[in-house]
Amino acid sequence: MNKNVPSPQAAPGTPSAPKRSLTPRRRAREYALQGVYQSLVMRRAGSLPNAAAIAKQLAEDPGFRRCQHDLFQGIFTGVLERTDELEGLITPALDRPINELSPVEHAALLIGTYELAIDLAVPYKVAINEAVELAKTFGGTDGHKYVNGVLDLLAQQLRSTEVQAS
C-alpha cells in the first residue's frame, strides 16, 4: 500500500483487522484511488503532479501485480486527464466547495463520476457501489454516505435512462 494513503487494514494482531478478498478489478480501483489521491494532495499543495511517477510508484507495490492493469490505467489516466471536466459535473451536486472535501472523498467522487460519465460499460450501480466501497475502505467514518448521495444524484442526471429502467 502507498504510504501516503491510510491503510485500509488495522495493524497486524489487532482483533478488528478485517480480512478482505480483493478481486483484480477492486484492486485496480484501489490503486487508482491512491494515485488520484496523491495527485489531489500534490495539487492542493501547489505542485504539479507527475502521473507517470505516481503510476510507477504504485506499480512497485507487491500487490499491484494482482490488479487488473488495464482497468487501473484507464481509470487513473482518465481521471487525471479529465479532472476539470469531472469536477464540473460534481460541483453542482455538492453542499460545500469541492476543495473542502477530504482528498479521499474527492478521489472516490472523481473515480465514480468518471465511470458514470465516461466508462458507460460499467453499470451505474456498480460505479456507485465501487466508489462507496473505496470511501468506506480509505475514508472517514461517514464519508461513504456523502459519496453515495452525490453519485446517486449524478447517476440520475448522467444515466437517467439506465436509472429509470432499474
PDB file of C-alpha atoms in Angstrom:
ATOM      1  CA  MET A   1       0.000   0.000   0.000  1.00  0.00           C
ATOM      2  CA  ASN A   2       1.099   3.537  -0.620  1.00  0.00           C
ATOM      3  CA  LYS A   3       2.446   5.220   2.480  1.00  0.00           C
ATOM      4  CA  ASN A   4       0.575   8.467   1.706  1.00  0.00           C
ATOM      5  CA  VAL A   5      -2.872   6.875   1.859  1.00  0.00           C
ATOM      6  CA  PRO A   6      -4.101   5.362   5.110  1.00  0.00           C
ATOM      7  CA  SER A   7      -4.031   1.592   5.057  1.00  0.00           C
ATOM      8  CA  PRO A   8      -7.496   0.055   4.916  1.00  0.00           C
ATOM      9  CA  GLN A   9      -6.479  -2.690   7.308  1.00  0.00           C
ATOM     10  CA  ALA A  10      -5.827  -2.456  11.017  1.00  0.00           C
ATOM     11  CA  ALA A  11      -2.385  -3.223  12.406  1.00  0.00           C
ATOM     12  CA  PRO A  12      -1.430  -6.903  12.425  1.00  0.00           C
ATOM     13  CA  GLY A  13      -2.547  -8.640  15.572  1.00  0.00           C
ATOM     14  CA  THR A  14      -5.374  -6.174  16.098  1.00  0.00           C
ATOM     15  CA  PRO A  15      -8.615  -8.053  16.770  1.00  0.00           C
ATOM     16  CA  SER A  16     -10.535  -5.849  14.338  1.00  0.00           C
ATOM     17  CA  ALA A  17      -8.163  -6.337  11.389  1.00  0.00           C
ATOM     18  CA  PRO A  18     -10.543  -7.047   8.501  1.00  0.00           C
ATOM     19  CA  LYS A  19      -9.905  -9.878   6.097  1.00  0.00           C
ATOM     20  CA  ARG A  20     -10.605  -8.640   2.619  1.00  0.00           C
ATOM     21  CA  SER A  21     -10.772 -10.681  -0.523  1.00  0.00           C
ATOM     22  CA  LEU A  22      -9.929  -8.340  -3.345  1.00  0.00           C
ATOM     23  CA  THR A  23     -10.746  -9.031  -6.957  1.00  0.00           C
ATOM     24  CA  PRO A  24      -8.295  -7.747  -9.559  1.00  0.00           C
ATOM     25  CA  ARG A  25     -10.887  -5.101 -10.516  1.00  0.00           C
ATOM     26  CA  ARG A  26     -11.296  -3.892  -6.914  1.00  0.00           C
ATOM     27  CA  ARG A  27      -7.518  -3.767  -6.529  1.00  0.00           C
ATOM     28  CA  ALA A  28      -7.267  -1.698  -9.725  1.00  0.00           C
ATOM     29  CA  ARG A  29      -9.790   0.797  -8.358  1.00  0.00           C
ATOM     30  CA  GLU A  30      -7.969   0.946  -5.002  1.00  0.00           C
ATOM     31  CA  TYR A  31      -4.664   1.694  -6.706  1.00  0.00           C
ATOM     32  CA  ALA A  32      -6.379   4.243  -8.941  1.00  0.00           C
ATOM     33  CA  LEU A  33      -7.802   5.886  -5.814  1.00  0.00           C
ATOM     34  CA  GLN A  34      -4.339   6.035  -4.283  1.00  0.00           C
ATOM     35  CA  GLY A  35      -2.915   7.618  -7.422  1.00  0.00           C
ATOM     36  CA  VAL A  36      -5.730  10.155  -7.747  1.00  0.00           C
ATOM     37  CA  TYR A  37      -5.382  10.898  -4.017  1.00  0.00           C
ATOM     38  CA  GLN A  38      -1.659  11.627  -4.458  1.00  0.00           C
ATOM     39  CA  SER A  39      -2.401  13.862  -7.409  1.00  0.00           C
ATOM     40  CA  LEU A  40      -5.040  15.815  -5.471  1.00  0.00           C
ATOM     41  CA  VAL A  41      -2.782  16.267  -2.451  1.00  0.00           C
ATOM     42  CA  MET A  42       0.033  17.496  -4.684  1.00  0.00           C
ATOM     43  CA  ARG A  43      -2.299  19.924  -6.488  1.00  0.00           C
ATOM     44  CA  ARG A  44      -3.605  21.270  -3.175  1.00  0.00           C
ATOM     45  CA  ALA A  45      -0.016  21.835  -2.065  1.00  0.00           C
ATOM     46  CA  GLY A  46       0.650  23.832  -5.234  1.00  0.00           C
ATOM     47  CA  SER A  47       2.730  21.194  -7.013  1.00  0.00           C
ATOM     48  CA  LEU A  48       2.178  19.781 -10.454  1.00  0.00           C
ATOM     49  CA  PRO A  49       1.567  16.021 -10.139  1.00  0.00           C
ATOM     50  CA  ASN A  50       3.568  13.692 -12.360  1.00  0.00           C
ATOM     51  CA  ALA A  51       1.172  10.913 -13.386  1.00  0.00           C
ATOM     52  CA  ALA A  52       3.951   8.676 -14.714  1.00  0.00           C
ATOM     53  CA  ALA A  53       5.920   8.929 -11.458  1.00  0.00           C
ATOM     54  CA  ILE A  54       2.813   8.217  -9.380  1.00  0.00           C
ATOM     55  CA  ALA A  55       1.904   5.196 -11.528  1.00  0.00           C
ATOM     56  CA  LYS A  56       5.499   3.914 -11.320  1.00  0.00           C
ATOM     57  CA  GLN A  57       5.484   4.229  -7.529  1.00  0.00           C
ATOM     58  CA  LEU A  58       2.164   2.364  -7.272  1.00  0.00           C
ATOM     59  CA  ALA A  59       3.418  -0.378  -9.608  1.00  0.00           C
ATOM     60  CA  GLU A  60       6.309  -1.026  -7.208  1.00  0.00           C
ATOM     61  CA  ASP A  61       3.870  -2.221  -4.538  1.00  0.00           C
ATOM     62  CA  PRO A  62       3.844  -6.056  -4.467  1.00  0.00           C
ATOM     63  CA  GLY A  63       0.028  -6.165  -4.519  1.00  0.00           C
ATOM     64  CA  PHE A  64      -0.104  -4.156  -7.731  1.00  0.00           C
ATOM     65  CA  ARG A  65       0.752  -7.208  -9.842  1.00  0.00           C
ATOM     66  CA  ARG A  66      -2.575  -8.720  -8.736  1.00  0.00           C
ATOM     67  CA  CYS A  67      -4.666  -5.822 -10.029  1.00  0.00           C
ATOM     68  CA  GLN A  68      -6.272  -5.536 -13.442  1.00  0.00           C
ATOM     69  CA  HIS A  69      -3.679  -3.239 -15.012  1.00  0.00           C
ATOM     70  CA  ASP A  70      -5.764  -2.027 -17.945  1.00  0.00           C
ATOM     71  CA  LEU A  71      -8.610  -1.003 -15.613  1.00  0.00           C
ATOM     72  CA  PHE A  72      -6.177   0.795 -13.299  1.00  0.00           C
ATOM     73  CA  GLN A  73      -4.566   2.608 -16.224  1.00  0.00           C
ATOM     74  CA  GLY A  74      -7.908   3.541 -17.752  1.00  0.00           C
ATOM     75  CA  ILE A  75      -9.341   4.972 -14.544  1.00  0.00           C
ATOM     76  CA  PHE A  76      -6.149   6.626 -13.312  1.00  0.00           C
ATOM     77  CA  THR A  77      -5.247   8.232 -16.628  1.00  0.00           C
ATOM     78  CA  GLY A  78      -8.860   9.038 -17.486  1.00  0.00           C
ATOM     79  CA  VAL A  79      -9.494  10.805 -14.184  1.00  0.00           C
ATOM     80  CA  LEU A  80      -6.263  12.797 -14.332  1.00  0.00           C
ATOM     81  CA  GLU A  81      -6.848  13.828 -17.949  1.00  0.00           C
ATOM     82  CA  ARG A  82     -10.439  14.898 -17.220  1.00  0.00           C
ATOM     83  CA  THR A  83     -10.238  16.205 -13.652  1.00  0.00           C
ATOM     84  CA  ASP A  84     -11.577  19.650 -14.542  1.00  0.00           C
ATOM     85  CA  GLU A  85     -14.457  18.201 -16.573  1.00  0.00           C
ATOM     86  CA  LEU A  86     -15.328  15.703 -13.823  1.00  0.00           C
ATOM     87  CA  GLU A  87     -15.177  18.366 -11.118  1.00  0.00           C
ATOM     88  CA  GLY A  88     -17.513  20.466 -13.261  1.00  0.00           C
ATOM     89  CA  LEU A  89     -20.032  17.618 -13.129  1.00  0.00           C
ATOM     90  CA  ILE A  90     -19.548  17.006  -9.395  1.00  0.00           C
ATOM     91  CA  THR A  91     -19.603  20.601  -8.121  1.00  0.00           C
ATOM     92  CA  PRO A  92     -23.341  21.330  -8.643  1.00  0.00           C
ATOM     93  CA  ALA A  93     -24.200  18.204  -6.617  1.00  0.00           C
ATOM     94  CA  LEU A  94     -22.107  19.264  -3.596  1.00  0.00           C
ATOM     95  CA  ASP A  95     -23.251  21.111  -0.489  1.00  0.00           C
ATOM     96  CA  ARG A  96     -19.834  22.702   0.002  1.00  0.00           C
ATOM     97  CA  PRO A  97     -16.880  23.844  -2.112  1.00  0.00           C
ATOM     98  CA  ILE A  98     -15.030  20.943  -3.715  1.00  0.00           C
ATOM     99  CA  ASN A  99     -11.743  21.953  -2.048  1.00  0.00           C
ATOM    100  CA  GLU A 100     -13.371  21.332   1.353  1.00  0.00           C
ATOM    101  CA  LEU A 101     -13.863  17.626   0.598  1.00  0.00           C
ATOM    102  CA  SER A 102     -11.361  15.239   2.092  1.00  0.00           C
ATOM    103  CA  PRO A 103      -8.913  14.083  -0.573  1.00  0.00           C
ATOM    104  CA  VAL A 104     -10.241  10.515  -0.218  1.00  0.00           C
ATOM    105  CA  GLU A 105     -13.864  11.554  -0.777  1.00  0.00           C
ATOM    106  CA  HIS A 106     -12.764  13.821  -3.621  1.00  0.00           C
ATOM    107  CA  ALA A 107     -10.813  10.984  -5.286  1.00  0.00           C
ATOM    108  CA  ALA A 108     -13.685   8.499  -4.833  1.00  0.00           C
ATOM    109  CA  LEU A 109     -16.110  11.027  -6.360  1.00  0.00           C
ATOM    110  CA  LEU A 110     -13.789  11.612  -9.307  1.00  0.00           C
ATOM    111  CA  ILE A 111     -13.499   7.880  -9.952  1.00  0.00           C
ATOM    112  CA  GLY A 112     -17.235   7.282  -9.570  1.00  0.00           C
ATOM    113  CA  THR A 113     -18.063  10.233 -11.799  1.00  0.00           C
ATOM    114  CA  TYR A 114     -15.531   9.069 -14.393  1.00  0.00           C
ATOM    115  CA  GLU A 115     -17.178   5.662 -14.533  1.00  0.00           C
ATOM    116  CA  LEU A 116     -20.679   7.183 -14.665  1.00  0.00           C
ATOM    117  CA  ALA A 117     -19.895   9.792 -17.316  1.00  0.00           C
ATOM    118  CA  ILE A 118     -17.156   8.241 -19.437  1.00  0.00           C
ATOM    119  CA  ASP A 119     -16.996   4.461 -18.978  1.00  0.00           C
ATOM    120  CA  LEU A 120     -20.537   3.546 -19.965  1.00  0.00           C
ATOM    121  CA  ALA A 121     -19.662  -0.164 -19.976  1.00  0.00           C
ATOM    122  CA  VAL A 122     -19.750  -0.022 -16.175  1.00  0.00           C
ATOM    123  CA  PRO A 123     -23.345  -0.280 -14.903  1.00  0.00           C
ATOM    124  CA  TYR A 124     -24.288   2.801 -12.885  1.00  0.00           C
ATOM    125  CA  LYS A 125     -24.974   0.751  -9.739  1.00  0.00           C
ATOM    126  CA  VAL A 126     -21.502  -0.787  -9.968  1.00  0.00           C
ATOM    127  CA  ALA A 127     -19.868   2.626 -10.463  1.00  0.00           C
ATOM    128  CA  ILE A 128     -21.638   3.982  -7.379  1.00  0.00           C
ATOM    129  CA  ASN A 129     -21.024   0.874  -5.265  1.00  0.00           C
ATOM    130  CA  GLU A 130     -17.324   0.721  -6.100  1.00  0.00           C
ATOM    131  CA  ALA A 131     -16.795   4.409  -5.255  1.00  0.00           C
ATOM    132  CA  VAL A 132     -18.732   3.961  -1.995  1.00  0.00           C
ATOM    133  CA  GLU A 133     -16.586   0.924  -1.101  1.00  0.00           C
ATOM    134  CA  LEU A 134     -13.431   2.948  -1.768  1.00  0.00           C
ATOM    135  CA  ALA A 135     -14.702   5.693   0.541  1.00  0.00           C
ATOM    136  CA  LYS A 136     -15.600   3.105   3.218  1.00  0.00           C
ATOM    137  CA  THR A 137     -12.193   1.464   2.997  1.00  0.00           C
ATOM    138  CA  PHE A 138      -9.993   4.542   2.882  1.00  0.00           C
ATOM    139  CA  GLY A 139     -12.144   7.449   4.028  1.00  0.00           C
ATOM    140  CA  GLY A 140     -13.588   8.857   7.208  1.00  0.00           C
ATOM    141  CA  THR A 141     -16.447   7.408   9.217  1.00  0.00           C
ATOM    142  CA  ASP A 142     -19.398   8.669   7.177  1.00  0.00           C
ATOM    143  CA  GLY A 143     -17.658   9.813   4.006  1.00  0.00           C
ATOM    144  CA  HIS A 144     -19.090   6.894   2.081  1.00  0.00           C
ATOM    145  CA  LYS A 145     -22.623   8.163   2.737  1.00  0.00           C
ATOM    146  CA  TYR A 146     -21.736  11.517   1.214  1.00  0.00           C
ATOM    147  CA  VAL A 147     -20.113   9.852  -1.813  1.00  0.00           C
ATOM    148  CA  ASN A 148     -23.205   7.674  -2.242  1.00  0.00           C
ATOM    149  CA  GLY A 149     -25.571  10.649  -2.148  1.00  0.00           C
ATOM    150  CA  VAL A 150     -23.584  12.736  -4.621  1.00  0.00           C
ATOM    151  CA  LEU A 151     -23.090   9.868  -7.085  1.00  0.00           C
ATOM    152  CA  ASP A 152     -26.743   8.841  -6.831  1.00  0.00           C
ATOM    153  CA  LEU A 153     -27.721  12.372  -7.837  1.00  0.00           C
ATOM    154  CA  LEU A 154     -25.200  12.370 -10.689  1.00  0.00           C
ATOM    155  CA  ALA A 155     -26.414   8.961 -11.909  1.00  0.00           C
ATOM    156  CA  GLN A 156     -29.916  10.363 -12.232  1.00  0.00           C
ATOM    157  CA  GLN A 157     -28.528  13.093 -14.488  1.00  0.00           C
ATOM    158  CA  LEU A 158     -25.845  11.173 -16.396  1.00  0.00           C
ATOM    159  CA  ARG A 159     -27.574   7.807 -16.726  1.00  0.00           C
ATOM    160  CA  SER A 160     -31.258   8.730 -16.460  1.00  0.00           C
ATOM    161  CA  THR A 161     -32.421   6.032 -18.906  1.00  0.00           C
ATOM    162  CA  GLU A 162     -30.486   3.317 -17.060  1.00  0.00           C
ATOM    163  CA  VAL A 163     -31.673   4.549 -13.643  1.00  0.00           C
ATOM    164  CA  GLN A 164     -35.316   4.651 -14.748  1.00  0.00           C
ATOM    165  CA  ALA A 165     -35.051   1.167 -16.266  1.00  0.00           C
ATOM    166  CA  SER A 166     -33.918  -0.370 -12.969  1.00  0.00           C
TER     167      SER A 166
END
